[in-house]
Amino acid sequence: MPRLDLLISHNLGLSRGQVTRAVRAGRVRTPEGEPLRDPGLKIAPSALPRTVIFDEEPLALRVRYHLLQHKPVGVVTALRDDRHRTAYELVREAPLGRDLRAVGRLDLDTSGLLLWTTEGALLHRLTHPRYAVRRTYQAALTGPWRAPPLDLELDDGHRPEILDLRPLAEGEVHPGLHVPQGTGALASITIASGKFHEVRRIFAALGAEVLGLCRVSFGPLELPRDLPSGEHREIDLHALFAGTLHPAPLAPGEPDEAAPLEPLLEDE
């Protein structure tokens, strides 16, 4: 079970020594005012998040954090970038913000649903092609598109798995989709994975240029229509994806990629 000192250190970004001294000095208390003087106090994961008072300020102790962001156009999905603002700048002040990593990417000119998590193994499952998590986008296009052939192949040889492609009625347009002047058609497209600029390249192969693009769903999650651009909400990805992340069978000779290790919060 996680220790009190490691939890506080992880949540505040302090060294373990700093936290140990603070605990022994009586600077950590329960919300009822009882001092917590044992740095090695074990806290059951089922009791988290748990609030303590640290230097007279409430602190929610967590081992993980997930959030759903409405990524705006004009920011890149990165922790840092020399030319553009990043989506990370908009979530870095969230709990455990130092450990948050984006689940996949949305490019500079794409808005919509972007997930963040502190858990490497979960991120791996949500993005690995074997798990084929569905993604739905709404697109503003220059005009109509051709029906995709069954053997559609993009310029790099990739064969996209299009699960649904249909015209989008104006009343269905998500507030997060930018529909610029010159838009000649609206579409909804669902794909089984996400490659670099895949949706834009699909429509280009079908004879239409994307003018505006918004991801409106990822697996069972939908972008809330009332969540303003740039804002985010806490979610529980484990609960939302419970029982749904079943990998496709490995092809002959395909390596089984190992998931990355998660941060350790146990006593060393």
PDB file of C-alpha atoms in Angstrom:
ATOM      1  CA  MET A   1       0.000   0.000   0.000  1.00  0.00           C
ATOM      2  CA  PRO A   2       1.204   3.552  -0.676  1.00  0.00           C
ATOM      3  CA  ARG A   3       2.919   5.393   2.190  1.00  0.00           C
ATOM      4  CA  LEU A   4       1.861   8.817   3.422  1.00  0.00           C
ATOM      5  CA  ASP A   5       5.265  10.394   2.729  1.00  0.00           C
ATOM      6  CA  LEU A   6       5.465   9.021  -0.812  1.00  0.00           C
ATOM      7  CA  LEU A   7       1.941  10.131  -1.604  1.00  0.00           C
ATOM      8  CA  ILE A   8       2.577  13.687  -0.411  1.00  0.00           C
ATOM      9  CA  SER A   9       5.908  13.780  -2.223  1.00  0.00           C
ATOM     10  CA  HIS A  10       4.288  12.572  -5.443  1.00  0.00           C
ATOM     11  CA  ASN A  11       1.393  15.015  -5.259  1.00  0.00           C
ATOM     12  CA  LEU A  12       3.390  18.115  -4.297  1.00  0.00           C
ATOM     13  CA  GLY A  13       6.662  17.457  -6.117  1.00  0.00           C
ATOM     14  CA  LEU A  14       8.659  17.641  -2.875  1.00  0.00           C
ATOM     15  CA  SER A  15      11.545  15.376  -1.940  1.00  0.00           C
ATOM     16  CA  ARG A  16      10.846  12.487   0.402  1.00  0.00           C
ATOM     17  CA  GLY A  17      13.159  14.079   2.995  1.00  0.00           C
ATOM     18  CA  GLN A  18      11.228  17.353   2.908  1.00  0.00           C
ATOM     19  CA  VAL A  19       7.961  15.512   3.423  1.00  0.00           C
ATOM     20  CA  THR A  20       9.355  13.348   6.236  1.00  0.00           C
ATOM     21  CA  ARG A  21      10.480  16.434   8.152  1.00  0.00           C
ATOM     22  CA  ALA A  22       7.111  18.125   7.594  1.00  0.00           C
ATOM     23  CA  VAL A  23       5.195  15.094   8.857  1.00  0.00           C
ATOM     24  CA  ARG A  24       7.332  14.695  11.969  1.00  0.00           C
ATOM     25  CA  ALA A  25       6.999  18.427  12.678  1.00  0.00           C
ATOM     26  CA  GLY A  26       3.204  18.114  12.824  1.00  0.00           C
ATOM     27  CA  ARG A  27       2.566  20.062   9.607  1.00  0.00           C
ATOM     28  CA  VAL A  28       0.326  17.306   8.237  1.00  0.00           C
ATOM     29  CA  ARG A  29      -3.098  16.727   9.807  1.00  0.00           C
ATOM     30  CA  THR A  30      -6.412  15.103   9.090  1.00  0.00           C
ATOM     31  CA  PRO A  31      -9.283  17.438   8.127  1.00  0.00           C
ATOM     32  CA  GLU A  32     -10.464  17.035  11.740  1.00  0.00           C
ATOM     33  CA  GLY A  33      -7.172  18.439  13.039  1.00  0.00           C
ATOM     34  CA  GLU A  34      -5.455  15.233  14.204  1.00  0.00           C
ATOM     35  CA  PRO A  35      -1.691  15.304  13.487  1.00  0.00           C
ATOM     36  CA  LEU A  36      -0.325  12.591  11.209  1.00  0.00           C
ATOM     37  CA  ARG A  37       3.221  12.063  12.511  1.00  0.00           C
ATOM     38  CA  ASP A  38       4.125   8.719  10.932  1.00  0.00           C
ATOM     39  CA  PRO A  39       5.699   9.200   7.465  1.00  0.00           C
ATOM     40  CA  GLY A  40       5.327   5.459   6.811  1.00  0.00           C
ATOM     41  CA  LEU A  41       1.583   5.393   7.455  1.00  0.00           C
ATOM     42  CA  LYS A  42       0.047   3.010   4.898  1.00  0.00           C
ATOM     43  CA  ILE A  43      -3.066   4.216   3.107  1.00  0.00           C
ATOM     44  CA  ALA A  44      -5.287   1.723   1.319  1.00  0.00           C
ATOM     45  CA  PRO A  45      -5.723   2.482  -2.409  1.00  0.00           C
ATOM     46  CA  SER A  46      -9.481   2.163  -1.914  1.00  0.00           C
ATOM     47  CA  ALA A  47      -9.300   5.157   0.464  1.00  0.00           C
ATOM     48  CA  LEU A  48      -7.815   7.411  -2.242  1.00  0.00           C
ATOM     49  CA  PRO A  49      -8.148  10.192  -3.079  1.00  0.00           C
ATOM     50  CA  ARG A  50      -7.842  11.160   0.586  1.00  0.00           C
ATOM     51  CA  THR A  51      -7.646  14.736   1.798  1.00  0.00           C
ATOM     52  CA  VAL A  52      -5.086  15.848   4.373  1.00  0.00           C
ATOM     53  CA  ILE A  53      -4.125  19.300   5.601  1.00  0.00           C
ATOM     54  CA  PHE A  54      -0.558  20.232   4.677  1.00  0.00           C
ATOM     55  CA  ASP A  55       0.722  23.564   6.036  1.00  0.00           C
ATOM     56  CA  GLU A  56      -2.876  24.653   6.667  1.00  0.00           C
ATOM     57  CA  GLU A  57      -3.940  23.934   3.062  1.00  0.00           C
ATOM     58  CA  PRO A  58      -6.127  20.979   1.983  1.00  0.00           C
ATOM     59  CA  LEU A  59      -4.332  18.455  -0.214  1.00  0.00           C
ATOM     60  CA  ALA A  60      -6.034  15.588  -2.052  1.00  0.00           C
ATOM     61  CA  LEU A  61      -3.676  12.601  -2.145  1.00  0.00           C
ATOM     62  CA  ARG A  62      -3.895  10.605  -5.388  1.00  0.00           C
ATOM     63  CA  VAL A  63      -1.973   7.820  -7.096  1.00  0.00           C
ATOM     64  CA  ARG A  64      -3.404   8.583 -10.543  1.00  0.00           C
ATOM     65  CA  TYR A  65      -5.371  11.207 -12.401  1.00  0.00           C
ATOM     66  CA  HIS A  66      -7.259  11.267 -15.703  1.00  0.00           C
ATOM     67  CA  LEU A  67      -8.948  14.132 -17.495  1.00  0.00           C
ATOM     68  CA  LEU A  68     -10.864  14.922 -20.660  1.00  0.00           C
ATOM     69  CA  GLN A  69      -9.842  18.105 -22.440  1.00  0.00           C
ATOM     70  CA  HIS A  70     -11.603  20.091 -25.149  1.00  0.00           C
ATOM     71  CA  LYS A  71      -8.491  20.864 -27.180  1.00  0.00           C
ATOM     72  CA  PRO A  72      -8.773  24.107 -29.132  1.00  0.00           C
ATOM     73  CA  VAL A  73      -7.479  24.780 -32.623  1.00  0.00           C
ATOM     74  CA  GLY A  74      -4.066  26.459 -32.600  1.00  0.00           C
ATOM     75  CA  VAL A  75      -2.361  24.412 -29.877  1.00  0.00           C
ATOM     76  CA  VAL A  76      -0.228  21.317 -30.409  1.00  0.00           C
ATOM     77  CA  THR A  77      -0.430  18.063 -28.473  1.00  0.00           C
ATOM     78  CA  ALA A  78       2.944  18.250 -26.771  1.00  0.00           C
ATOM     79  CA  LEU A  79       4.536  18.946 -23.415  1.00  0.00           C
ATOM     80  CA  ARG A  80       6.637  21.731 -24.949  1.00  0.00           C
ATOM     81  CA  ASP A  81       7.022  23.346 -28.346  1.00  0.00           C
ATOM     82  CA  ASP A  82       9.222  26.171 -29.589  1.00  0.00           C
ATOM     83  CA  ARG A  83       6.694  27.605 -32.056  1.00  0.00           C
ATOM     84  CA  HIS A  84       3.191  26.985 -30.718  1.00  0.00           C
ATOM     85  CA  ARG A  85       1.233  26.916 -27.497  1.00  0.00           C
ATOM     86  CA  THR A  86       0.698  23.404 -26.207  1.00  0.00           C
ATOM     87  CA  ALA A  87      -2.374  21.563 -24.997  1.00  0.00           C
ATOM     88  CA  TYR A  88      -0.323  20.670 -21.915  1.00  0.00           C
ATOM     89  CA  GLU A  89      -0.144  24.324 -20.865  1.00  0.00           C
ATOM     90  CA  LEU A  90      -3.918  24.176 -20.392  1.00  0.00           C
ATOM     91  CA  VAL A  91      -3.821  21.166 -18.023  1.00  0.00           C
ATOM     92  CA  ARG A  92      -0.460  21.473 -16.243  1.00  0.00           C
ATOM     93  CA  GLU A  93      -2.063  22.893 -13.075  1.00  0.00           C
ATOM     94  CA  ALA A  94      -4.352  19.859 -12.691  1.00  0.00           C
ATOM     95  CA  PRO A  95      -3.596  17.348  -9.908  1.00  0.00           C
ATOM     96  CA  LEU A  96      -0.437  15.362 -10.691  1.00  0.00           C
ATOM     97  CA  GLY A  97       0.030  17.715 -13.642  1.00  0.00           C
ATOM     98  CA  ARG A  98       3.759  16.921 -13.885  1.00  0.00           C
ATOM     99  CA  ASP A  99       2.917  13.304 -14.741  1.00  0.00           C
ATOM    100  CA  LEU A 100       0.060  13.853 -17.193  1.00  0.00           C
ATOM    101  CA  ARG A 101       0.570  12.519 -20.705  1.00  0.00           C
ATOM    102  CA  ALA A 102      -1.774  12.836 -23.679  1.00  0.00           C
ATOM    103  CA  VAL A 103      -3.568   9.758 -24.990  1.00  0.00           C
ATOM    104  CA  GLY A 104      -2.651  10.073 -28.664  1.00  0.00           C
ATOM    105  CA  ARG A 105      -2.453  13.376 -30.504  1.00  0.00           C
ATOM    106  CA  LEU A 106      -4.597  15.957 -32.225  1.00  0.00           C
ATOM    107  CA  ASP A 107      -2.739  18.185 -34.663  1.00  0.00           C
ATOM    108  CA  LEU A 108      -2.522  21.977 -34.591  1.00  0.00           C
ATOM    109  CA  ASP A 109      -5.636  22.514 -36.721  1.00  0.00           C
ATOM    110  CA  THR A 110      -7.801  19.823 -35.120  1.00  0.00           C
ATOM    111  CA  SER A 111     -10.011  20.488 -32.109  1.00  0.00           C
ATOM    112  CA  GLY A 112     -11.934  18.182 -29.841  1.00  0.00           C
ATOM    113  CA  LEU A 113     -11.686  15.390 -27.319  1.00  0.00           C
ATOM    114  CA  LEU A 114      -8.198  14.777 -25.944  1.00  0.00           C
ATOM    115  CA  LEU A 115      -7.597  12.461 -22.982  1.00  0.00           C
ATOM    116  CA  TRP A 116      -4.763  12.740 -20.457  1.00  0.00           C
ATOM    117  CA  THR A 117      -3.564  10.187 -17.904  1.00  0.00           C
ATOM    118  CA  THR A 118      -0.717   9.653 -15.457  1.00  0.00           C
ATOM    119  CA  GLU A 119      -0.707   5.887 -16.107  1.00  0.00           C
ATOM    120  CA  GLY A 120       1.670   4.594 -18.747  1.00  0.00           C
ATOM    121  CA  ALA A 121       0.136   1.129 -19.062  1.00  0.00           C
ATOM    122  CA  LEU A 122      -3.345   2.576 -19.549  1.00  0.00           C
ATOM    123  CA  LEU A 123      -2.070   5.051 -22.142  1.00  0.00           C
ATOM    124  CA  HIS A 124      -0.464   2.137 -23.999  1.00  0.00           C
ATOM    125  CA  ARG A 125      -3.712   0.191 -24.143  1.00  0.00           C
ATOM    126  CA  LEU A 126      -5.792   3.145 -25.258  1.00  0.00           C
ATOM    127  CA  THR A 127      -3.464   3.981 -28.149  1.00  0.00           C
ATOM    128  CA  HIS A 128      -2.105   0.622 -29.321  1.00  0.00           C
ATOM    129  CA  PRO A 129      -3.648  -0.510 -32.655  1.00  0.00           C
ATOM    130  CA  ARG A 130      -4.354  -3.990 -31.227  1.00  0.00           C
ATOM    131  CA  TYR A 131      -7.062  -2.507 -29.023  1.00  0.00           C
ATOM    132  CA  ALA A 132      -8.709  -0.650 -31.926  1.00  0.00           C
ATOM    133  CA  VAL A 133     -10.413   2.049 -29.860  1.00  0.00           C
ATOM    134  CA  ARG A 134     -13.011   3.770 -32.043  1.00  0.00           C
ATOM    135  CA  ARG A 135     -12.574   7.478 -32.784  1.00  0.00           C
ATOM    136  CA  THR A 136     -15.295   9.625 -34.330  1.00  0.00           C
ATOM    137  CA  TYR A 137     -14.617  12.949 -36.021  1.00  0.00           C
ATOM    138  CA  GLN A 138     -16.824  15.634 -37.522  1.00  0.00           C
ATOM    139  CA  ALA A 139     -15.394  17.340 -40.588  1.00  0.00           C
ATOM    140  CA  ALA A 140     -16.126  20.478 -42.599  1.00  0.00           C
ATOM    141  CA  LEU A 141     -15.151  19.751 -46.219  1.00  0.00           C
ATOM    142  CA  THR A 142     -14.709  21.642 -49.471  1.00  0.00           C
ATOM    143  CA  GLY A 143     -17.381  19.474 -51.073  1.00  0.00           C
ATOM    144  CA  PRO A 144     -18.797  15.968 -51.450  1.00  0.00           C
ATOM    145  CA  TRP A 145     -16.551  12.912 -51.228  1.00  0.00           C
ATOM    146  CA  ARG A 146     -16.461   9.696 -53.193  1.00  0.00           C
ATOM    147  CA  ALA A 147     -17.543   6.474 -51.519  1.00  0.00           C
ATOM    148  CA  PRO A 148     -14.446   4.683 -50.198  1.00  0.00           C
ATOM    149  CA  PRO A 149     -13.503   1.464 -51.997  1.00  0.00           C
ATOM    150  CA  LEU A 150     -13.102  -1.649 -49.882  1.00  0.00           C
ATOM    151  CA  ASP A 151      -9.372  -1.683 -50.620  1.00  0.00           C
ATOM    152  CA  LEU A 152      -8.734   2.033 -49.968  1.00  0.00           C
ATOM    153  CA  GLU A 153      -5.002   2.597 -49.564  1.00  0.00           C
ATOM    154  CA  LEU A 154      -3.409   5.899 -48.574  1.00  0.00           C
ATOM    155  CA  ASP A 155      -0.255   7.354 -50.100  1.00  0.00           C
ATOM    156  CA  ASP A 156       2.006   5.656 -47.560  1.00  0.00           C
ATOM    157  CA  GLY A 157       0.453   2.233 -48.092  1.00  0.00           C
ATOM    158  CA  HIS A 158      -1.728   2.377 -44.962  1.00  0.00           C
ATOM    159  CA  ARG A 159      -5.175   0.827 -45.317  1.00  0.00           C
ATOM    160  CA  PRO A 160      -7.519   2.701 -42.966  1.00  0.00           C
ATOM    161  CA  GLU A 161     -10.301   0.840 -41.191  1.00  0.00           C
ATOM    162  CA  ILE A 162     -13.341   3.063 -41.705  1.00  0.00           C
ATOM    163  CA  LEU A 163     -16.171   1.909 -39.459  1.00  0.00           C
ATOM    164  CA  ASP A 164     -18.671   4.592 -40.449  1.00  0.00           C
ATOM    165  CA  LEU A 165     -18.757   7.482 -42.928  1.00  0.00           C
ATOM    166  CA  ARG A 166     -21.884   9.528 -43.489  1.00  0.00           C
ATOM    167  CA  PRO A 167     -23.158  13.028 -44.225  1.00  0.00           C
ATOM    168  CA  LEU A 168     -23.624  15.211 -41.147  1.00  0.00           C
ATOM    169  CA  ALA A 169     -26.805  17.248 -40.720  1.00  0.00           C
ATOM    170  CA  GLU A 170     -26.335  20.861 -39.609  1.00  0.00           C
ATOM    171  CA  GLY A 171     -28.312  20.160 -36.439  1.00  0.00           C
ATOM    172  CA  GLU A 172     -25.786  17.456 -35.467  1.00  0.00           C
ATOM    173  CA  VAL A 173     -22.720  19.705 -35.721  1.00  0.00           C
ATOM    174  CA  HIS A 174     -20.796  19.815 -32.447  1.00  0.00           C
ATOM    175  CA  PRO A 175     -20.044  23.319 -31.099  1.00  0.00           C
ATOM    176  CA  GLY A 176     -16.357  22.370 -31.161  1.00  0.00           C
ATOM    177  CA  LEU A 177     -16.259  22.017 -34.955  1.00  0.00           C
ATOM    178  CA  HIS A 178     -15.099  25.145 -36.781  1.00  0.00           C
ATOM    179  CA  VAL A 179     -17.122  25.461 -39.994  1.00  0.00           C
ATOM    180  CA  PRO A 180     -15.363  28.095 -42.131  1.00  0.00           C
ATOM    181  CA  GLN A 181     -16.722  29.974 -45.103  1.00  0.00           C
ATOM    182  CA  GLY A 182     -16.426  27.888 -48.233  1.00  0.00           C
ATOM    183  CA  THR A 183     -17.567  24.679 -46.544  1.00  0.00           C
ATOM    184  CA  GLY A 184     -19.409  22.595 -49.114  1.00  0.00           C
ATOM    185  CA  ALA A 185     -20.181  19.458 -47.107  1.00  0.00           C
ATOM    186  CA  LEU A 186     -20.260  18.141 -43.551  1.00  0.00           C
ATOM    187  CA  ALA A 187     -19.306  14.597 -42.596  1.00  0.00           C
ATOM    188  CA  SER A 188     -19.024  12.231 -39.650  1.00  0.00           C
ATOM    189  CA  ILE A 189     -16.339   9.545 -39.829  1.00  0.00           C
ATOM    190  CA  THR A 190     -15.423   6.783 -37.376  1.00  0.00           C
ATOM    191  CA  ILE A 191     -12.115   4.940 -37.633  1.00  0.00           C
ATOM    192  CA  ALA A 192     -10.632   2.092 -35.610  1.00  0.00           C
ATOM    193  CA  SER A 193      -7.268   3.667 -34.873  1.00  0.00           C
ATOM    194  CA  GLY A 194      -5.379   6.887 -35.403  1.00  0.00           C
ATOM    195  CA  LYS A 195      -2.451   7.355 -37.786  1.00  0.00           C
ATOM    196  CA  PHE A 196      -0.713  10.625 -38.657  1.00  0.00           C
ATOM    197  CA  HIS A 197      -3.278  12.972 -40.276  1.00  0.00           C
ATOM    198  CA  GLU A 198      -5.328   9.874 -41.107  1.00  0.00           C
ATOM    199  CA  VAL A 199      -8.746  11.523 -41.409  1.00  0.00           C
ATOM    200  CA  ARG A 200      -7.407  14.353 -43.563  1.00  0.00           C
ATOM    201  CA  ARG A 201      -5.628  11.866 -45.819  1.00  0.00           C
ATOM    202  CA  ILE A 202      -8.737   9.676 -46.101  1.00  0.00           C
ATOM    203  CA  PHE A 203     -10.846  12.573 -47.353  1.00  0.00           C
ATOM    204  CA  ALA A 204      -8.063  13.734 -49.670  1.00  0.00           C
ATOM    205  CA  ALA A 205      -8.034  10.243 -51.196  1.00  0.00           C
ATOM    206  CA  LEU A 206     -11.807  10.515 -51.619  1.00  0.00           C
ATOM    207  CA  GLY A 207     -11.614  13.868 -53.418  1.00  0.00           C
ATOM    208  CA  ALA A 208     -12.434  16.331 -50.620  1.00  0.00           C
ATOM    209  CA  GLU A 209     -10.258  18.692 -48.585  1.00  0.00           C
ATOM    210  CA  VAL A 210     -10.761  19.066 -44.835  1.00  0.00           C
ATOM    211  CA  LEU A 211     -11.368  22.671 -43.780  1.00  0.00           C
ATOM    212  CA  GLY A 212     -12.303  21.989 -40.159  1.00  0.00           C
ATOM    213  CA  LEU A 213     -11.935  18.872 -38.014  1.00  0.00           C
ATOM    214  CA  CYS A 214     -13.110  17.999 -34.502  1.00  0.00           C
ATOM    215  CA  ARG A 215     -12.822  14.684 -32.629  1.00  0.00           C
ATOM    216  CA  VAL A 216     -16.148  14.189 -30.893  1.00  0.00           C
ATOM    217  CA  SER A 217     -15.702  10.735 -29.363  1.00  0.00           C
ATOM    218  CA  PHE A 218     -13.035   8.257 -28.285  1.00  0.00           C
ATOM    219  CA  GLY A 219     -14.323   4.815 -27.373  1.00  0.00           C
ATOM    220  CA  PRO A 220     -17.374   5.288 -25.114  1.00  0.00           C
ATOM    221  CA  LEU A 221     -16.411   8.880 -24.305  1.00  0.00           C
ATOM    222  CA  GLU A 222     -18.095  11.809 -26.033  1.00  0.00           C
ATOM    223  CA  LEU A 223     -16.931  15.425 -26.015  1.00  0.00           C
ATOM    224  CA  PRO A 224     -19.466  17.241 -23.789  1.00  0.00           C
ATOM    225  CA  ARG A 225     -21.298  19.879 -25.789  1.00  0.00           C
ATOM    226  CA  ASP A 226     -21.196  22.235 -22.798  1.00  0.00           C
ATOM    227  CA  LEU A 227     -17.418  21.959 -22.216  1.00  0.00           C
ATOM    228  CA  PRO A 228     -15.835  25.177 -23.513  1.00  0.00           C
ATOM    229  CA  SER A 229     -12.831  25.041 -25.801  1.00  0.00           C
ATOM    230  CA  GLY A 230      -9.620  24.814 -23.773  1.00  0.00           C
ATOM    231  CA  GLU A 231     -11.334  23.540 -20.613  1.00  0.00           C
ATOM    232  CA  HIS A 232     -11.080  20.092 -19.050  1.00  0.00           C
ATOM    233  CA  ARG A 233     -12.850  17.776 -16.602  1.00  0.00           C
ATOM    234  CA  GLU A 234     -11.698  14.973 -14.341  1.00  0.00           C
ATOM    235  CA  ILE A 235     -12.845  11.516 -15.435  1.00  0.00           C
ATOM    236  CA  ASP A 236     -12.224   7.901 -14.404  1.00  0.00           C
ATOM    237  CA  LEU A 237     -10.871   6.080 -17.447  1.00  0.00           C
ATOM    238  CA  HIS A 238     -10.776   2.748 -15.622  1.00  0.00           C
ATOM    239  CA  ALA A 239     -14.516   2.909 -14.971  1.00  0.00           C
ATOM    240  CA  LEU A 240     -15.381   4.219 -18.432  1.00  0.00           C
ATOM    241  CA  PHE A 241     -13.350   1.587 -20.299  1.00  0.00           C
ATOM    242  CA  ALA A 242     -14.013  -1.306 -17.907  1.00  0.00           C
ATOM    243  CA  GLY A 243     -14.325  -4.538 -19.866  1.00  0.00           C
ATOM    244  CA  THR A 244     -13.830  -2.912 -23.277  1.00  0.00           C
ATOM    245  CA  LEU A 245     -10.067  -2.985 -23.888  1.00  0.00           C
ATOM    246  CA  HIS A 246      -9.746  -6.430 -25.414  1.00  0.00           C
ATOM    247  CA  PRO A 247      -6.825  -6.732 -27.850  1.00  0.00           C
ATOM    248  CA  ALA A 248      -7.214  -8.217 -31.303  1.00  0.00           C
ATOM    249  CA  PRO A 249      -5.337 -11.516 -31.807  1.00  0.00           C
ATOM    250  CA  LEU A 250      -1.703 -11.184 -32.787  1.00  0.00           C
ATOM    251  CA  ALA A 251      -0.897 -11.792 -36.422  1.00  0.00           C
ATOM    252  CA  PRO A 252       1.649 -14.572 -37.114  1.00  0.00           C
ATOM    253  CA  GLY A 253       5.092 -13.280 -36.202  1.00  0.00           C
ATOM    254  CA  GLU A 254       3.777 -10.026 -34.711  1.00  0.00           C
ATOM    255  CA  PRO A 255       5.617  -9.091 -31.469  1.00  0.00           C
ATOM    256  CA  ASP A 256       3.561  -8.571 -28.326  1.00  0.00           C
ATOM    257  CA  GLU A 257       4.672  -5.105 -27.229  1.00  0.00           C
ATOM    258  CA  ALA A 258       5.180  -4.786 -23.501  1.00  0.00           C
ATOM    259  CA  ALA A 259       3.346  -1.999 -21.711  1.00  0.00           C
ATOM    260  CA  PRO A 260       5.512   0.637 -20.029  1.00  0.00           C
ATOM    261  CA  LEU A 261       5.994   0.423 -16.290  1.00  0.00           C
ATOM    262  CA  GLU A 262       3.947   2.694 -14.054  1.00  0.00           C
ATOM    263  CA  PRO A 263       5.370   4.995 -11.369  1.00  0.00           C
ATOM    264  CA  LEU A 264       6.015   3.154  -8.116  1.00  0.00           C
ATOM    265  CA  LEU A 265       4.361   4.527  -4.981  1.00  0.00           C
ATOM    266  CA  GLU A 266       5.108   1.581  -2.745  1.00  0.00           C
ATOM    267  CA  ASP A 267       7.704   1.481   0.017  1.00  0.00           C
ATOM    268  CA  GLU A 268      11.100   0.839  -1.600  1.00  0.00           C
TER     269      GLU A 268
END
